[in-house]
Coordinates of C-alpha atoms in Angstrom, one line a residue:
Chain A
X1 CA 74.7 96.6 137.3
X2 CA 78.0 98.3 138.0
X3 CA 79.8 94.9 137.7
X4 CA 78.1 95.0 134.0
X5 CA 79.7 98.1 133.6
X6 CA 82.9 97.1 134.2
X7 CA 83.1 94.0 132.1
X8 CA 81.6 96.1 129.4
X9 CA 84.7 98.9 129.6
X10 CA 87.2 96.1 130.6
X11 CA 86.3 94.8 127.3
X12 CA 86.1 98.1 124.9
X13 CA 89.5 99.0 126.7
X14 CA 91.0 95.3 126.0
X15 CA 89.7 95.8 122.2
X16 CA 91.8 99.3 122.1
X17 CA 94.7 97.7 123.8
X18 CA 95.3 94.7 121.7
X19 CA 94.7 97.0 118.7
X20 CA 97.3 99.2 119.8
X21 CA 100.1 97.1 120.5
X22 CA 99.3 95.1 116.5
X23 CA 100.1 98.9 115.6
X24 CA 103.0 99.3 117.4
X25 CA 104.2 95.9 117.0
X26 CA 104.4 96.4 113.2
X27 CA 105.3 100.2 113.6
X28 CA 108.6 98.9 114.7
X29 CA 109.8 97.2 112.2
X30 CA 110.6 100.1 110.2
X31 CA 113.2 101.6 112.6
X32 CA 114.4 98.7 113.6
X33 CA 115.0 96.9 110.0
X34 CA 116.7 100.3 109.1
X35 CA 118.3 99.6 112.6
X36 CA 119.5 96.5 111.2
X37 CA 118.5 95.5 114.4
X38 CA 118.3 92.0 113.6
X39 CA 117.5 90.4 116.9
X40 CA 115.0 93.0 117.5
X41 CA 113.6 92.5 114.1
X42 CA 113.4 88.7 114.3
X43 CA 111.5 89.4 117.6
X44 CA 108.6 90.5 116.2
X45 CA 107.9 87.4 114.8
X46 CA 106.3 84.0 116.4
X47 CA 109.0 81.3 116.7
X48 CA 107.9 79.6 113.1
X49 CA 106.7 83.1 112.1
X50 CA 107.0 83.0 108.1
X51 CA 107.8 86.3 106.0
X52 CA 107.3 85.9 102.2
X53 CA 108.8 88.7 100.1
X54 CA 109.3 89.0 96.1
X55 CA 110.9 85.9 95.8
X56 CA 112.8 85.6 99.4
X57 CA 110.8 82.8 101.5
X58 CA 111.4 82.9 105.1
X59 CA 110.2 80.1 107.5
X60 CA 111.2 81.2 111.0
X61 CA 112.1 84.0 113.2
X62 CA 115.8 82.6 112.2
X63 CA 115.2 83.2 109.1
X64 CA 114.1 86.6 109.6
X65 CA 117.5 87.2 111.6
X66 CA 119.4 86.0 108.8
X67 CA 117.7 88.3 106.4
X68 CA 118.4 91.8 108.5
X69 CA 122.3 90.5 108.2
X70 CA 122.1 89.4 104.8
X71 CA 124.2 91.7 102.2
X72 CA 121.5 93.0 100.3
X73 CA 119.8 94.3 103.7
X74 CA 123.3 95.2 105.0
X75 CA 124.0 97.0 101.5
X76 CA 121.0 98.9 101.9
X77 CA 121.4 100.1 105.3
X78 CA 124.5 101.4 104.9
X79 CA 124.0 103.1 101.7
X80 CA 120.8 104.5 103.8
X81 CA 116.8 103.8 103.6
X82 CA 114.0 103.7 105.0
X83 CA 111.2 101.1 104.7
X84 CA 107.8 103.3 105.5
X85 CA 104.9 102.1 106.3
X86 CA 101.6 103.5 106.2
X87 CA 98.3 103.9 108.4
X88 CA 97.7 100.2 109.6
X89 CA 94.2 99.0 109.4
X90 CA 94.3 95.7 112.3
X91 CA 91.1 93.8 112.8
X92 CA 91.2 91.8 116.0
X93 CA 89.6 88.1 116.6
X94 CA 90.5 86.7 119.6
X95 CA 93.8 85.6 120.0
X96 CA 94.4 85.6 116.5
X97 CA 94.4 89.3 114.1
X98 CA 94.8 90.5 110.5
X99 CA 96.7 93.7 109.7
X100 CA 96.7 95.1 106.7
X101 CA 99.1 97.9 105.3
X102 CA 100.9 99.7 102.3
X103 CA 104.7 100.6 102.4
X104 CA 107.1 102.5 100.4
X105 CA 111.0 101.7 100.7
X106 CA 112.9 104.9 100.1
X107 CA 116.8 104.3 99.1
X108 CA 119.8 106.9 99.0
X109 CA 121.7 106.3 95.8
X110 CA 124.7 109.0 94.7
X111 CA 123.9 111.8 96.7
X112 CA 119.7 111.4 96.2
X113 CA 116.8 109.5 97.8
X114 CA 114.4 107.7 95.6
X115 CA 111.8 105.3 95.7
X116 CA 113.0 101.8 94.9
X117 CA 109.4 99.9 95.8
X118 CA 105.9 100.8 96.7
X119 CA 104.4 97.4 98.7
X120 CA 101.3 95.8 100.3
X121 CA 101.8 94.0 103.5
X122 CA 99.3 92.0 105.0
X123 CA 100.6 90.2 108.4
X124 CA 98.4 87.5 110.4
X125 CA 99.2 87.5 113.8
X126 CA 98.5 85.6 117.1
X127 CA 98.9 86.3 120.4
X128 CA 101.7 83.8 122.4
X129 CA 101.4 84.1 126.2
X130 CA 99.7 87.8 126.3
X131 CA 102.4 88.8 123.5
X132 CA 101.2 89.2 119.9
X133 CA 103.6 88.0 117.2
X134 CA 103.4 87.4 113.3
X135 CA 102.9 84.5 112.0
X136 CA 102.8 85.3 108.5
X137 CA 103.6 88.9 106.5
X138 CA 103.3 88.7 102.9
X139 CA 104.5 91.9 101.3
X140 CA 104.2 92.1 97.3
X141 CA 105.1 95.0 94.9
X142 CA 102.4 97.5 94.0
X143 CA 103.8 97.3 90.1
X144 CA 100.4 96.6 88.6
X145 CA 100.6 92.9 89.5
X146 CA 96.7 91.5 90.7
X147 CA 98.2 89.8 93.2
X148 CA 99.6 92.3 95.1
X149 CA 96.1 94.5 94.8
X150 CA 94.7 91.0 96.5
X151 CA 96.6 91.6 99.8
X152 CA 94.7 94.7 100.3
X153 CA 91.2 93.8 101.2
X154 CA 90.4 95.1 105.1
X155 CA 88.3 93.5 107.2
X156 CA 85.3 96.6 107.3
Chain B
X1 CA 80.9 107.7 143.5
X2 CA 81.3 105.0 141.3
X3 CA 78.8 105.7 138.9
X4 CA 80.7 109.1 138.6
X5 CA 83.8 107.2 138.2
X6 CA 82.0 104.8 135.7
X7 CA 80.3 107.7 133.7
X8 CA 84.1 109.4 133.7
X9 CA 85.4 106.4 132.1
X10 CA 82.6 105.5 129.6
X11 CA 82.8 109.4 128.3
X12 CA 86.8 108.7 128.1
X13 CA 86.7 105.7 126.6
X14 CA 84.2 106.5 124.0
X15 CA 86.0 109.4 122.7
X16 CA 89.6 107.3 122.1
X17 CA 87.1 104.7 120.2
X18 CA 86.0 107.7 118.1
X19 CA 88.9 108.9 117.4
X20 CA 90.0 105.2 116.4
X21 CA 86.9 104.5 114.2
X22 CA 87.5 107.9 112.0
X23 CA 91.4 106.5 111.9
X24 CA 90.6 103.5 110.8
X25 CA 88.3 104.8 108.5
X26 CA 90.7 107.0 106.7
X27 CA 93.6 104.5 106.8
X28 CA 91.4 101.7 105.0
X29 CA 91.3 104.7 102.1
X30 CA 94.5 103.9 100.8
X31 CA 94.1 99.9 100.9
X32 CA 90.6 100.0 99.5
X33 CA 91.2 102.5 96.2
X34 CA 94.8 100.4 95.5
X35 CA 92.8 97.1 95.2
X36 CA 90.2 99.2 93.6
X37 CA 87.4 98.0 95.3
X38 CA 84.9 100.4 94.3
X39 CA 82.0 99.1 96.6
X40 CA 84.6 99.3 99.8
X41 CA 85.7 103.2 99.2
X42 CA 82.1 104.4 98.4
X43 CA 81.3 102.9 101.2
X44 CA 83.5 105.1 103.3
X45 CA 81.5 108.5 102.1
X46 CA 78.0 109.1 103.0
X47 CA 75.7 108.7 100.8
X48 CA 75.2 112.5 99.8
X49 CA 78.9 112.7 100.7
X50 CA 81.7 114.8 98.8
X51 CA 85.3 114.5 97.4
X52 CA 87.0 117.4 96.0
X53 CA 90.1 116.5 94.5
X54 CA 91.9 118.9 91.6
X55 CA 89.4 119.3 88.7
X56 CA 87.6 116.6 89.9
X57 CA 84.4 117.5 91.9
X58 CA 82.2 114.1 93.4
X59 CA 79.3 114.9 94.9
X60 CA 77.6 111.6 96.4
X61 CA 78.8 108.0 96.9
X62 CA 78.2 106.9 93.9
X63 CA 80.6 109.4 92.4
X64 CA 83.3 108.3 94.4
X65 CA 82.1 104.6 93.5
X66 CA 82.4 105.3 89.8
X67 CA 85.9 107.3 90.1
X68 CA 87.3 104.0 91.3
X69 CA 86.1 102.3 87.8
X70 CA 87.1 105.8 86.0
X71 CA 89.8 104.6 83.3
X72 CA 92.1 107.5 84.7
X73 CA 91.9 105.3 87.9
X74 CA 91.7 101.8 86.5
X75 CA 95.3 102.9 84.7
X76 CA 96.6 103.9 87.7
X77 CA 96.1 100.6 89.6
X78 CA 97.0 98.5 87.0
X79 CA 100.5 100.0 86.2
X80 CA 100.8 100.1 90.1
X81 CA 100.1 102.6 92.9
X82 CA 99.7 103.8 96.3
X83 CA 97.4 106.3 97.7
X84 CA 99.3 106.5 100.6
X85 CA 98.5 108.6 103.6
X86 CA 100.0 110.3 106.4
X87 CA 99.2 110.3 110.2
X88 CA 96.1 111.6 110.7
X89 CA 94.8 114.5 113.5
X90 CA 91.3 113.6 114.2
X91 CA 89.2 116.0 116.2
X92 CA 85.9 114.8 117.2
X93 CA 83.3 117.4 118.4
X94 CA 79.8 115.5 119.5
X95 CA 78.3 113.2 115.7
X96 CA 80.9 115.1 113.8
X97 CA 84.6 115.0 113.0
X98 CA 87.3 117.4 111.4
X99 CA 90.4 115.2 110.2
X100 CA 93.3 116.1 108.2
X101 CA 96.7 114.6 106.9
X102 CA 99.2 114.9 104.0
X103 CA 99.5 112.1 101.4
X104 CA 101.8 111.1 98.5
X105 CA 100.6 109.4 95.3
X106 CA 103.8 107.1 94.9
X107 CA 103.2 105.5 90.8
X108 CA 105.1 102.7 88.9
X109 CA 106.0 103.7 85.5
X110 CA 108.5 101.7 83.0
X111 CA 109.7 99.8 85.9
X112 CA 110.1 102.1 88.5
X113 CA 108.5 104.1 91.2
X114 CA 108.4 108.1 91.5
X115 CA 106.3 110.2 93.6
X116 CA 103.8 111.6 91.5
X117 CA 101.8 114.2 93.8
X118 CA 101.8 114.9 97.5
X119 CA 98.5 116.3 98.8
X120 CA 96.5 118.4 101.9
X121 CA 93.8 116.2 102.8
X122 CA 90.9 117.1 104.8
X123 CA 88.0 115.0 106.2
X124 CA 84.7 116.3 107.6
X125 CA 82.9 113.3 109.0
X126 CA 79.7 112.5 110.8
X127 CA 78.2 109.5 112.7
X128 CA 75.2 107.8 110.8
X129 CA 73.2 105.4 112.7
X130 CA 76.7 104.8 114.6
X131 CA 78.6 104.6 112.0
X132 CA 81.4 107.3 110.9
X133 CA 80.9 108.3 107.3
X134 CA 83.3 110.9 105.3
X135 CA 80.9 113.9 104.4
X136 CA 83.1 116.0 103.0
X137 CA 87.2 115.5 101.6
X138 CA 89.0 118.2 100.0
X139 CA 92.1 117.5 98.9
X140 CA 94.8 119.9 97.1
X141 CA 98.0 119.3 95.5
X142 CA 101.3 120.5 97.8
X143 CA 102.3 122.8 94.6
X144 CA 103.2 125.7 96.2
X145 CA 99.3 127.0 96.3
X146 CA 98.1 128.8 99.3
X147 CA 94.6 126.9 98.9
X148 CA 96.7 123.3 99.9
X149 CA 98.0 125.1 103.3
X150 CA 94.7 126.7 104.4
X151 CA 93.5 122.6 104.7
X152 CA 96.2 121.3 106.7
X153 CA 95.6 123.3 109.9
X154 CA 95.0 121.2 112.9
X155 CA 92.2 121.9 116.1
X156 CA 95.0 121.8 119.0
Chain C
X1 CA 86.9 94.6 145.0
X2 CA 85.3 97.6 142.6
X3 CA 87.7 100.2 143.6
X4 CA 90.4 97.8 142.3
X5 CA 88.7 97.4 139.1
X6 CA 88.2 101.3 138.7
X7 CA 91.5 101.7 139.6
X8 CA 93.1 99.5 136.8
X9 CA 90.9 100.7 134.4
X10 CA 91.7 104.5 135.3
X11 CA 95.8 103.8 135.2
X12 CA 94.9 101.3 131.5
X13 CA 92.9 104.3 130.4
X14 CA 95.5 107.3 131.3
X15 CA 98.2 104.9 129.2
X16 CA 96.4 105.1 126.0
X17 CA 95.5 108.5 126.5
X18 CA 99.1 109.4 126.7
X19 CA 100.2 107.6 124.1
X20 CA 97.4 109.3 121.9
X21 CA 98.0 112.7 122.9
X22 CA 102.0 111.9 122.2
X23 CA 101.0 110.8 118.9
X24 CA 98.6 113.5 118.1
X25 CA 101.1 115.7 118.8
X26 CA 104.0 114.7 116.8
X27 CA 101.3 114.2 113.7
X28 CA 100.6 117.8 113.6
X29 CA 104.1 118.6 113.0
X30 CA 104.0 117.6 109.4
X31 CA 101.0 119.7 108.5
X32 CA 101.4 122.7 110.2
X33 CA 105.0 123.3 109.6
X34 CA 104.1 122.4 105.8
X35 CA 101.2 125.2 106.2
X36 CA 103.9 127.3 107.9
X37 CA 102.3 127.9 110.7
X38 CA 104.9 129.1 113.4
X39 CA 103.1 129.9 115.7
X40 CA 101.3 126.3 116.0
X41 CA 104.5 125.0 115.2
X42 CA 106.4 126.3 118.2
X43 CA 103.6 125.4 120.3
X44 CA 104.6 122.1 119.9
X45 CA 108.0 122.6 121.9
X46 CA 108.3 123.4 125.5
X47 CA 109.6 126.8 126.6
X48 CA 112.9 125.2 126.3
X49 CA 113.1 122.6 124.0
X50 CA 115.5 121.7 121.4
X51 CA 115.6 120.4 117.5
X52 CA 118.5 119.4 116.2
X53 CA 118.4 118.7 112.6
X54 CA 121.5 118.1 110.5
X55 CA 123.4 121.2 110.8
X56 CA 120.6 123.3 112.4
X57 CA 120.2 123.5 116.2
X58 CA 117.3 125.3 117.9
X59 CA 117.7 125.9 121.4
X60 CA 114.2 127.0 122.1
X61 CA 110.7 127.1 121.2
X62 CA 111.2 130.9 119.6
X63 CA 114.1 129.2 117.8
X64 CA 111.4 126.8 116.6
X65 CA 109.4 129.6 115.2
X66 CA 112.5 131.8 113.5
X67 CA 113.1 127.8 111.7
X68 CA 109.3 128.3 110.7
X69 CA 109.8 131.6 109.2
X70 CA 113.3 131.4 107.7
X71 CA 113.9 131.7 104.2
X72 CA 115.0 128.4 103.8
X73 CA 111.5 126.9 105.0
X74 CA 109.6 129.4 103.5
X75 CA 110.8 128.9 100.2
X76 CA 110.1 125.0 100.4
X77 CA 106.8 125.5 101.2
X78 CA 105.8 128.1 98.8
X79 CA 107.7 125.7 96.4
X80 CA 105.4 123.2 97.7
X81 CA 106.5 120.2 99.9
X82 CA 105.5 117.7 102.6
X83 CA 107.0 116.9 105.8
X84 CA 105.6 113.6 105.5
X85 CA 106.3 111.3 109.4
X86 CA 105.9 107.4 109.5
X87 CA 104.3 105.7 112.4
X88 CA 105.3 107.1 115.9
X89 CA 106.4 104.4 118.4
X90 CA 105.7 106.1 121.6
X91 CA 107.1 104.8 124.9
X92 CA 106.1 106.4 128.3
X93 CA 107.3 106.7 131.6
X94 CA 105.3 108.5 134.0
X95 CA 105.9 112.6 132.7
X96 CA 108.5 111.7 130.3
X97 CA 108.3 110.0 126.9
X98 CA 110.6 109.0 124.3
X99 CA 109.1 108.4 120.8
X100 CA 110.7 106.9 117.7
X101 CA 109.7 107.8 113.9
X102 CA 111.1 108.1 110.3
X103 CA 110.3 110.8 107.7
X104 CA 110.4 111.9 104.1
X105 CA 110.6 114.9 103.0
X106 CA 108.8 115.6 99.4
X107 CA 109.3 118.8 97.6
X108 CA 107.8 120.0 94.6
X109 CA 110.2 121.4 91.9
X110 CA 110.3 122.2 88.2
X111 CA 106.5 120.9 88.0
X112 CA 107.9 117.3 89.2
X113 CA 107.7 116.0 93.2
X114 CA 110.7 114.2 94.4
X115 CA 112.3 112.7 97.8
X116 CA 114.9 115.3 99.2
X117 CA 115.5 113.1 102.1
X118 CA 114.7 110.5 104.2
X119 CA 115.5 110.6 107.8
X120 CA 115.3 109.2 111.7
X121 CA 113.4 110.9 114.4
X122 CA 114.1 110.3 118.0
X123 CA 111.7 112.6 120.6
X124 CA 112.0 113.1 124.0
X125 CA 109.0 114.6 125.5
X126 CA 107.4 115.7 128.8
X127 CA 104.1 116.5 130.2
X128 CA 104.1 120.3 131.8
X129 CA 101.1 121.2 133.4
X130 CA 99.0 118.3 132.1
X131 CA 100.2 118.9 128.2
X132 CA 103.0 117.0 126.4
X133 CA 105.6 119.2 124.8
X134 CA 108.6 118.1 123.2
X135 CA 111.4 118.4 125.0
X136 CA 114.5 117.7 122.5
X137 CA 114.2 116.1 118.7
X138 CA 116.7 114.9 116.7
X139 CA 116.7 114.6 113.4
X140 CA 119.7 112.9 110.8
X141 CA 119.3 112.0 107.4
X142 CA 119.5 108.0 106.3
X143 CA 122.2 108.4 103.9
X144 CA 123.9 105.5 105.1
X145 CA 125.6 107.5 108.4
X146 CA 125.4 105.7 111.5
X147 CA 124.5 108.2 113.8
X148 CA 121.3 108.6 112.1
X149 CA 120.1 104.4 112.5
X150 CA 121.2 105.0 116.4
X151 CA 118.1 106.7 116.7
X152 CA 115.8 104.5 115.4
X153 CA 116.1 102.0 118.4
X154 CA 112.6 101.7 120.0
X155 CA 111.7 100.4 123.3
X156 CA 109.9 97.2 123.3

């Protein structure tokens, strides 16, 4: 009865903390991409983590690396942003997890801040040795385009 | 003793996943009316339950259900949008819920993105069968009008 | 064998407690100090805690509340505006805490909502008396200056 009990909360509390660290894991890259904290960045992902972006296909965590040095991230940075993301909704299965968010990439241009893109990110993500990763973020432009609208379906 | 100390934990426990329901809840908001999924956001409100947004008074779930196909909202998502929402301070008292946050309405219009509204949002939810429904939303342009401050104060 | 269990599930519980309470606490700041509510406001800060926002120091939790009630403030928000916060990345270590977030700030002006900035957040909190209060917060705009990406690193 009281061993019941415990597996019961060991599980509702496991739920809560694999939930919790998909939020934080993707609440980090904001501060860190504006960081241009590329090694932390490029940690997020899973070794052969993919990130597919308006025409820019990465296929690794390298690749990710590479991207957070790049010149267009590097020209952003120090001109000064900020990629925001909003409320995450994560649904965990297992070992594997689905998050699904929108995001809004603020950029300072001659003296103002505007908004240069308004996104939906959806990220797959699997947990390596008790660590969750992403495997796969697909982020597309909320400019009217179907395709971006067909990122945003949550797991209810 | 230890069926105080499991009764302690159960009461704790229940009340984080409350408070993580109502979030998730409210953060699938934004996702679901982008991809305008009608069915998904209607399903959100109870069935007899309300949105009050500027001129626009809803007063059951098919209301909000048939906003989502409104051609005011259908124009929206197909020259691109976000609905996007701000963290949000749930307070749970017993089957029902108080829960408020800002949002910006970020728009795409001849090929770029402005910030079209920011709003006070505020949530009164109840559990149905076990299930968190949104009974009430009132939300209110951040214009300068008193009426949008008096709905963003928090329970502490 | 069961005390262990109750034990670890008491020390997981307190974690995400904290972490909630952390992050409960730094989303209230955008809607009460956008309903200009000083005294809820200053409540936030510990007797003696600091804010240090580009060109503004506050060396206290009453100079928290004077910020609250200056002209400057009050004349955004009866202009109408939206401290708007990102996803809080909340590190803690026993009574202390350190949590990481950017911002936007949305004003409302000429009958038109715009970004007036976009910054990085860095917190430093403690618990007094069983309650997290803020300790110091500082806030730069991302304009491009360095200073203000320093604060964005998060723990991991």
């Amino acid at each position: 009865m009281t061993d019941d009990r415990l597996n019961a909360l060991e599980d509702r509390l496991a739920r809560l903390e694999d939930e919790r660290a998909i939020t934080r894991l993707i609440g980090c890259y904001g501060p860190l991409v504006d960081a241009a904290d590329a090694d932390a960045v490029a940690a997020l992902w899973a070794e052969d983590g993919t990130y597919d972006v308006e025409g820019w296909g990465m296929r690794s965590r390298a690749d990710v690396h590479a991207m957070v040095l790049s010149p267009q991230h590097q020209g952003l940075v120090t001109a000064g942003c900020t990629h925001f993301l909003g409320p995450v909704v994560v649904t965990v299965e297992g070992d594997t997890a689905v998050a699904v968010c929108e995001s809004v990439l603020v950029v300072h241009h001659k003296e103002r801040f505007h908004v240069a893109r308004a996104g939906a990110n959806r990220f797959e993500l699997v947990r390596n040795d008790g660590v969750w990763e992403i495997l796969h973020r697909t982020t597309r432009a909320l400019d009217g385009d179907a395709a971006a609208r067909d990122l945003l379906a949550v797991v209810r």
